[in-house]
Coordinates of C-alpha atoms in Angstrom, one line a residue:
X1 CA 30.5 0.5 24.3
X2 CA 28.4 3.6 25.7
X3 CA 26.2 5.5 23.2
X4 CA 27.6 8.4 22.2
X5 CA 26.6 11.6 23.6
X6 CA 24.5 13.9 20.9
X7 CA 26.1 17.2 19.7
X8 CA 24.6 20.3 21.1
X9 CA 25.1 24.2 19.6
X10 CA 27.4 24.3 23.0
X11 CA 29.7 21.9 21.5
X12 CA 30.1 23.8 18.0
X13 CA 30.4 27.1 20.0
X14 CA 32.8 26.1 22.1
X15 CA 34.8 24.6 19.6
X16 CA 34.7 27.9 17.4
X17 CA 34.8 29.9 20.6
X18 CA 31.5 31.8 19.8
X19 CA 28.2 32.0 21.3
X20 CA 25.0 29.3 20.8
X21 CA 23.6 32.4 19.7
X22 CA 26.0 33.2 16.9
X23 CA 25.9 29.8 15.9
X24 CA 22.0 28.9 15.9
X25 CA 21.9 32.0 13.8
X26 CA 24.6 30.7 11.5
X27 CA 22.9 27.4 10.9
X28 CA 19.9 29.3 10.3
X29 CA 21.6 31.0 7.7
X30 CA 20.5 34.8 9.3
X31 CA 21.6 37.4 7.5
X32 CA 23.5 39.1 10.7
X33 CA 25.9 36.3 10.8
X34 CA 29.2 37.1 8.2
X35 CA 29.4 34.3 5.3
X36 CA 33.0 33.4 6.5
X37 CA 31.1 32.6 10.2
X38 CA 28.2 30.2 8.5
X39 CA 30.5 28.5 6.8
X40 CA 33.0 28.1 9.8
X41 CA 30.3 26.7 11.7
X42 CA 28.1 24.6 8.9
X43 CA 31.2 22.7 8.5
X44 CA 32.4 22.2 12.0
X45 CA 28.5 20.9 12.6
X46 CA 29.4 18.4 10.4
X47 CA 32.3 17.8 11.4
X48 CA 31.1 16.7 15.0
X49 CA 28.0 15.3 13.2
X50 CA 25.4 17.6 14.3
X51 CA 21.7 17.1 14.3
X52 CA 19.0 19.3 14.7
X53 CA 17.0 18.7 17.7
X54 CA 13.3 18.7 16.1
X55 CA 11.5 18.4 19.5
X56 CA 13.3 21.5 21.1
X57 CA 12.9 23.6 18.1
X58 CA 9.4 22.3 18.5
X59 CA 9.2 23.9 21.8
X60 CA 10.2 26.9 21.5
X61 CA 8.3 27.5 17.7
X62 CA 5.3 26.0 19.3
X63 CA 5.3 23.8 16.0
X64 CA 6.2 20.4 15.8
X65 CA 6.3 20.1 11.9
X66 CA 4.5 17.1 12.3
X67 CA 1.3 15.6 10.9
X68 CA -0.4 12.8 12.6
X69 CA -1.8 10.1 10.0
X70 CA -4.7 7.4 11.6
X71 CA -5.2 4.7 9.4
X72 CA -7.8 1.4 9.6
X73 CA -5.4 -1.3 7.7
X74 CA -2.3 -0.4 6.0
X75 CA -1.9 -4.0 4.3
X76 CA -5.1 -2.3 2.3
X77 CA -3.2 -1.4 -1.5
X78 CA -5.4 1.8 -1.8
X79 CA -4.3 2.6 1.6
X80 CA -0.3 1.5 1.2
X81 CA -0.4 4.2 -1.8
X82 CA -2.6 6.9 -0.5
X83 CA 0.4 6.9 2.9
X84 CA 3.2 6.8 0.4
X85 CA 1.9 10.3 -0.9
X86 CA 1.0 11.5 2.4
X87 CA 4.0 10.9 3.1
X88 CA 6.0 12.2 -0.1
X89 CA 3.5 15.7 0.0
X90 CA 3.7 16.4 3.9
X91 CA 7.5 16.2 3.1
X92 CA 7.9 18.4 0.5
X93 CA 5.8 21.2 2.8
X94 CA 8.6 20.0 5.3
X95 CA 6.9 18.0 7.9
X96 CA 7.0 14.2 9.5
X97 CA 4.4 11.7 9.2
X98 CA 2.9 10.3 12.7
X99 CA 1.4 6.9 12.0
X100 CA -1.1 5.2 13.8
X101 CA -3.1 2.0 13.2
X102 CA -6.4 1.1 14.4
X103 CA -7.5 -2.0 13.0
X104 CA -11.0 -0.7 12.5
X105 CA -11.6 -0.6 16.2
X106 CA -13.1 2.0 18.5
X107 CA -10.9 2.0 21.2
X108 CA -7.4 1.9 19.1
X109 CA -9.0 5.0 17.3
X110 CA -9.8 6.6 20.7
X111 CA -6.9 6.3 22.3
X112 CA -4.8 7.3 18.8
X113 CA -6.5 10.6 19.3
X114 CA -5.5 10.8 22.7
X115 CA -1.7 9.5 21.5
X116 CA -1.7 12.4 19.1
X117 CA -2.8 15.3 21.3
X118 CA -0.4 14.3 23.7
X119 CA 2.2 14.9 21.0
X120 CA 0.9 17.9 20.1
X121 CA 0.8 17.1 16.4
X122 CA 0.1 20.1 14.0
X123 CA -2.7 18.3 12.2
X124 CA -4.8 15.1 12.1
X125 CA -5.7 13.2 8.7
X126 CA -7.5 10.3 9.6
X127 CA -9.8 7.6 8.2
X128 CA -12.3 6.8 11.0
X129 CA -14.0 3.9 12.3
X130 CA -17.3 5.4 11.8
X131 CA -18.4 4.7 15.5
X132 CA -18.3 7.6 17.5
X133 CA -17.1 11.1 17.4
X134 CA -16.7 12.3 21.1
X135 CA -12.4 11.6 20.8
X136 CA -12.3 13.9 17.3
X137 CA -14.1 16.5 19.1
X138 CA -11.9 16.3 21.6
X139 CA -9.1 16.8 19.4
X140 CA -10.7 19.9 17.5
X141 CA -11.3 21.3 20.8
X142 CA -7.1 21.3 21.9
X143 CA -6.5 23.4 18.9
X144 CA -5.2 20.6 16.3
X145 CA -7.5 20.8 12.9
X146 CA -8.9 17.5 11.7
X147 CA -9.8 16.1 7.9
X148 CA -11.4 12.7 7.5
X149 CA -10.3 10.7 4.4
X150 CA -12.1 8.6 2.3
X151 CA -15.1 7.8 5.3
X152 CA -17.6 10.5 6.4
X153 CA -18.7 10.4 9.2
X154 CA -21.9 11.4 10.3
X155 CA -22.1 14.1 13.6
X156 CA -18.8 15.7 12.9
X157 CA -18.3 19.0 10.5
X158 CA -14.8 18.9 9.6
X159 CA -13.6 18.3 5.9
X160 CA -13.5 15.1 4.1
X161 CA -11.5 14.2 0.9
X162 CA -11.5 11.1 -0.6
X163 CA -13.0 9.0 -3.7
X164 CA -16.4 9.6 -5.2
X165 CA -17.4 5.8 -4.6
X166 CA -21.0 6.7 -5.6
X167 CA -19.8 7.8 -9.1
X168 CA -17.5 4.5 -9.7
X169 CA -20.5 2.4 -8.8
X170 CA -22.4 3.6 -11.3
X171 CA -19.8 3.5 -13.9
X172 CA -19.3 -0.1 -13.5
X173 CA -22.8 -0.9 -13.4
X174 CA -23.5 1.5 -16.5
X175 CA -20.8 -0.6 -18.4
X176 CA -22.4 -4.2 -17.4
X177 CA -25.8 -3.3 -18.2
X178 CA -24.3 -1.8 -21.9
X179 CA -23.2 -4.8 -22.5
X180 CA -26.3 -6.3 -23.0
X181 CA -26.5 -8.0 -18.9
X182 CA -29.9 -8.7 -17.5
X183 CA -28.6 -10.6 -14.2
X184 CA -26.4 -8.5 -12.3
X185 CA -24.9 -9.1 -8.5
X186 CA -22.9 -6.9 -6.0
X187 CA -20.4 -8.9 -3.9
X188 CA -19.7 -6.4 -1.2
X189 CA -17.7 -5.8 2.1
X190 CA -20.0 -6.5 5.0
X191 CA -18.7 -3.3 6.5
X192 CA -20.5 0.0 7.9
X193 CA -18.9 2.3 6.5
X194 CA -19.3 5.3 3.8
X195 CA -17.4 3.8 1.0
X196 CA -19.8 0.6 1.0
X197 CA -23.0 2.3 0.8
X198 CA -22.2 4.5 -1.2
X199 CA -21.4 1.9 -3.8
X200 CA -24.7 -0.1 -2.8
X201 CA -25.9 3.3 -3.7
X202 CA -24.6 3.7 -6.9
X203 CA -25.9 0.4 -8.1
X204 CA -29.4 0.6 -7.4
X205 CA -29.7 4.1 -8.7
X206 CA -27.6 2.8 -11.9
X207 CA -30.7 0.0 -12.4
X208 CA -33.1 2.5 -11.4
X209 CA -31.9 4.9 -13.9
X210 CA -32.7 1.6 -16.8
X211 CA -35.9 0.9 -15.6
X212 CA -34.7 -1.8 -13.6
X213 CA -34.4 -3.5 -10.2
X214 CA -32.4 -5.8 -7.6
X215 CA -34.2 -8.3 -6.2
X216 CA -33.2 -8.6 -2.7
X217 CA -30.8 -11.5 -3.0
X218 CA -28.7 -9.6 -5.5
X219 CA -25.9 -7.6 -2.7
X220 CA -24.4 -10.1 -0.9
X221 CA -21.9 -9.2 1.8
X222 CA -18.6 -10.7 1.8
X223 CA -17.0 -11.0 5.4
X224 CA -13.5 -9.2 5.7
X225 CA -10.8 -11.4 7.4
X226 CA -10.4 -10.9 11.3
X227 CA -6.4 -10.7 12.3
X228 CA -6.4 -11.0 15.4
X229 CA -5.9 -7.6 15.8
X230 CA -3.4 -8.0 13.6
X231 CA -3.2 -5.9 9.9
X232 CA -3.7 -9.0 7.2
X233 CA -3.8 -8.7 3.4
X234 CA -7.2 -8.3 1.9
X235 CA -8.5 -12.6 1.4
X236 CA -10.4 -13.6 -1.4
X237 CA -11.3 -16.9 0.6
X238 CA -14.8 -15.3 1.5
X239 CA -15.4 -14.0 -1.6
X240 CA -14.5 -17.8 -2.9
X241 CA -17.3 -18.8 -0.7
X242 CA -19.8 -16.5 -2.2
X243 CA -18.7 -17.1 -5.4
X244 CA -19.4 -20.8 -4.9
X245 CA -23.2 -20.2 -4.3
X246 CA -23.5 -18.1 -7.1
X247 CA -22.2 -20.0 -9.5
X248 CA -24.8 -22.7 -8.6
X249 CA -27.7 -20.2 -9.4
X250 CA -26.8 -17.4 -11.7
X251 CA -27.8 -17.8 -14.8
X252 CA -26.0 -17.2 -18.3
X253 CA -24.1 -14.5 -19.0
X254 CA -24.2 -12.8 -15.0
X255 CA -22.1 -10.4 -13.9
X256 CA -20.9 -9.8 -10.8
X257 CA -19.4 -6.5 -9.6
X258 CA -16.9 -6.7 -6.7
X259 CA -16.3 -4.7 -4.0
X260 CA -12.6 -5.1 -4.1
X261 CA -10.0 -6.9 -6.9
X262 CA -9.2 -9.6 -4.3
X263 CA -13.1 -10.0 -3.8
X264 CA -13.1 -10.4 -8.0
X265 CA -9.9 -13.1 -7.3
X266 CA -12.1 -15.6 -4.8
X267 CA -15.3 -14.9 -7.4
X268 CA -12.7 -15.7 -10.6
X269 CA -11.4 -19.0 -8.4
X270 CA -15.1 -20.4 -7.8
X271 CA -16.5 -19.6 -11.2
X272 CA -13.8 -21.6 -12.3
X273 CA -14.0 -24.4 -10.6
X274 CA -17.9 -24.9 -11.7
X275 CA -16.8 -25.3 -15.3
X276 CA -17.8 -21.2 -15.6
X277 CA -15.7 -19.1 -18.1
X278 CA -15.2 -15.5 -16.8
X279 CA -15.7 -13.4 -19.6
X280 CA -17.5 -15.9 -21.5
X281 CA -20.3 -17.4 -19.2
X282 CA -19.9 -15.0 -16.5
X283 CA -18.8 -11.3 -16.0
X284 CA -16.7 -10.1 -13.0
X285 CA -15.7 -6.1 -12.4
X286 CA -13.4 -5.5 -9.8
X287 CA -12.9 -2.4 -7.8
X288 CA -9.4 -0.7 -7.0
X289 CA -7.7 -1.7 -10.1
X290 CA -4.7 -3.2 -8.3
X291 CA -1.4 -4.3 -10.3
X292 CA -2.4 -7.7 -10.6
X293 CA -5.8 -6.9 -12.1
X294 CA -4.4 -6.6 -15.7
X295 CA -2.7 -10.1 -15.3
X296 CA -5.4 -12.3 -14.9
X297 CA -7.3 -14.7 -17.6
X298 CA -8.8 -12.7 -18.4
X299 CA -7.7 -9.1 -17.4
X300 CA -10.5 -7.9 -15.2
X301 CA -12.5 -4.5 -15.9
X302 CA -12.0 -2.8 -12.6
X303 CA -12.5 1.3 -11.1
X304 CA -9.0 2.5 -10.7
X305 CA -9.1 4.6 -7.5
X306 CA -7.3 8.1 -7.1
X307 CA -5.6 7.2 -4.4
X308 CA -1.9 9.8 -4.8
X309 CA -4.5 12.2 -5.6
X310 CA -6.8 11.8 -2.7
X311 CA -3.5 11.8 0.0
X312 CA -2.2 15.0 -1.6
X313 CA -5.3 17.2 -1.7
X314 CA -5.3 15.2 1.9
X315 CA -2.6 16.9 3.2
X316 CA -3.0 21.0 1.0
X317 CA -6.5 20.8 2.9
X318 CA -4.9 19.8 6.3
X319 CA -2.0 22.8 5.5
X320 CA -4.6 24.8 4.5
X321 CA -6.4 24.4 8.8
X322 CA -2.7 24.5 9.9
X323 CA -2.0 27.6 8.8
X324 CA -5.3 29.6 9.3
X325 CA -5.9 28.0 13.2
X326 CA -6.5 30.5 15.8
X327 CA -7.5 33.0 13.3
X328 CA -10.2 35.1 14.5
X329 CA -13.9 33.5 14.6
X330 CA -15.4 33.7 11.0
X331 CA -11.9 34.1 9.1
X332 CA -12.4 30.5 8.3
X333 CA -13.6 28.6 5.4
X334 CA -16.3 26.2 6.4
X335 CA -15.6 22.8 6.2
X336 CA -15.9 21.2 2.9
X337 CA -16.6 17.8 1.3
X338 CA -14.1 16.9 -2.0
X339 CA -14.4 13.7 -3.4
X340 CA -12.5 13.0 -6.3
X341 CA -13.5 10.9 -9.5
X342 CA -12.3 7.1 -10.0
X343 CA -11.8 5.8 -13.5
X344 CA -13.6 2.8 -15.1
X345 CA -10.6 0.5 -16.3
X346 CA -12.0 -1.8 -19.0
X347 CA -10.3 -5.0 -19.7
X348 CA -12.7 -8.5 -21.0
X349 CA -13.9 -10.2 -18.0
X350 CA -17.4 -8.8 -18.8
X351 CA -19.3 -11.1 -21.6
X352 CA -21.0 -9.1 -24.7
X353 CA -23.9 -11.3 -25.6
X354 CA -24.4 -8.8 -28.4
X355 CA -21.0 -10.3 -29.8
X356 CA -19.1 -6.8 -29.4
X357 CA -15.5 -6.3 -28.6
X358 CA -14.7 -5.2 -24.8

């Protein structure tokens, strides 16, 4: 059986014997059309099951209604919910979501850029690769206004909104050290990117701040799991690994901040395993606060990470370029860098040698 042929304006025209005119008007509820008319023709459109044909009305409005959305690894939870409210705002404002995936590599971003202009999206969110910038200028330069998301990256002035990772860092490490916690670690992604450093950041300043420092052993980088190409769930089989040497050296009552919670689930594995009781003999903080965090034994103390938050103001921002592009030069705000707070979630995977309650 043949695919049936879509309905045009022609069709409900000719079936009403009125012009596409009169009828495109009706549908766009104009105030020339009669009331009787619109609703002659909204229910004969749905009567020969009528759809809107975006990509023409994209045409001729020179809009497509349609943000483009590049991602590193959506199998990341932060990431899963910060699309789900891309999604859900961009909606509400009354455009589609483009997609694309890059895996963390250069040459997916590239040609995602190149993807997107082709489609003539009316805005780019994206979270970059952090190699490279010559593709997002290219971009800018067709017209189509760019904001990064949760990476900066160096070389390129457009606006950035994401999660202040320096500020959750120092948080968690603020909490370990009240605790009483001489001996602390930092389990971390062994990534280039913002989001890592900044954290790295956080934690030196935090010990600095005390009077305090890391020897050089203390930030250890956890390799992320290669897919292939291929979007795979966070692993905490590295993060086992490194948990496995630690747990042959650190002394009484160490803590280890994590990177990620399924970095804190290979750490919580390995501790165990050596006869070590997390929040007993051992701290762990996680960061990310994902569902299963509160479920462990015992709950882990993790930063909860605004991720709804950091998609919406994601997408106002982007609206915000949409709507103001090919102003005249100067009528534009210069690009600006939000990054939004993260909350310390404590639970009792951090010991209190001091005997306190968590």
């Amino acid at each position: 059986m043949s695919p049936r042929r879509r309905t045009t304006l022609r069709d409900i025209a000719t079936a009403l014997d009125l012009s596409v005119n009169t009828v495109s008007r009706a549908l766009a509820d104009k105030d020339a059309v009669s009331v009787e008319t619109r609703r002659r023709v909204k229910a004969e459109a749905e009567r020969l099951g009528y759809v809107p044909n975006t990509m023409a009305r994209s045409l001729v409005l020179q809009n497509a209604m349609t943000l483009g959305l590049v991602i590193t690894n959506p199998s990341n939870p932060f990431y899963a919910r910060l699309i789900s409210a891309i999604e859900e705002r961009g909606r509400t404002r009354g455009y589609s979501l483009m997609l694309m995936v890059t895996e963390d590599s250069i040459d997916n971003e590239r040609r995602a850029a190149e993807e997107l202009m082709r489609w003539g999206v009316d805005g780019v969110l994206a979270i970059p690769v952090q190699h490279g910038t010559e593709h997002w200028e290219g971009l800018r330069k067709s017209g189509i206004p760019l904001v990064l998301l949760n990476r900066h990256l160096p070389g390129l002035d457009v606006d950035l909104v994401g999660v202040d990772y320096y500020a959750g860092a120092r948080a968690a490490t603020e909490h370990v050290l009240s605790t009483g916690a001489t001996e602390l670690y930092l389990a971390e992604e062994n990534l280039d990117i913002s989001p890592v450093s900044e954290r790295i950041r956080g934690f030196h300043d935090t010990l600095a701040a005390h009077g305090l420092s890391a020897p050089d052993d203390a930030v250890v980088r956890v390799d992320s799991p290669g897919g292939g190409g291929v979007s795979v769930p966070f692993d905490p089989g590295p993060a086992y690994e490194i948990g496995a040497a630690l747990a042959r050296r650190a002394g009484p009552g160490a803590v280890v901040l994590a990177g990620n919670d399924y970095h804190a689930l290979g750490l919580y594995r390995a501790f165990t395993e050596h006869g070590l009781r997390v929040g007993v003999d051992v701290g762990v903080v996680g960061h990310g606060d994902h569902p299963f965090s509160a479920y462990l034994d015992p709950p882990l103390t993790s930063v909860r990470l605004p991720a709804a938050e950091v998609g919406q103001a994601g997408v106002d921002r982007l609206l915000e370029r949409v709507e103001t592009a090919g102003q005249a030069e100067g009528g534009e705000a210069a690009p600006a860098h939000t990054l939004l707070p993260p909350e310390l979630v404590v639970r009792a995977s951090v010991p209190r040698p001091d005997g306190g309650e968590h």
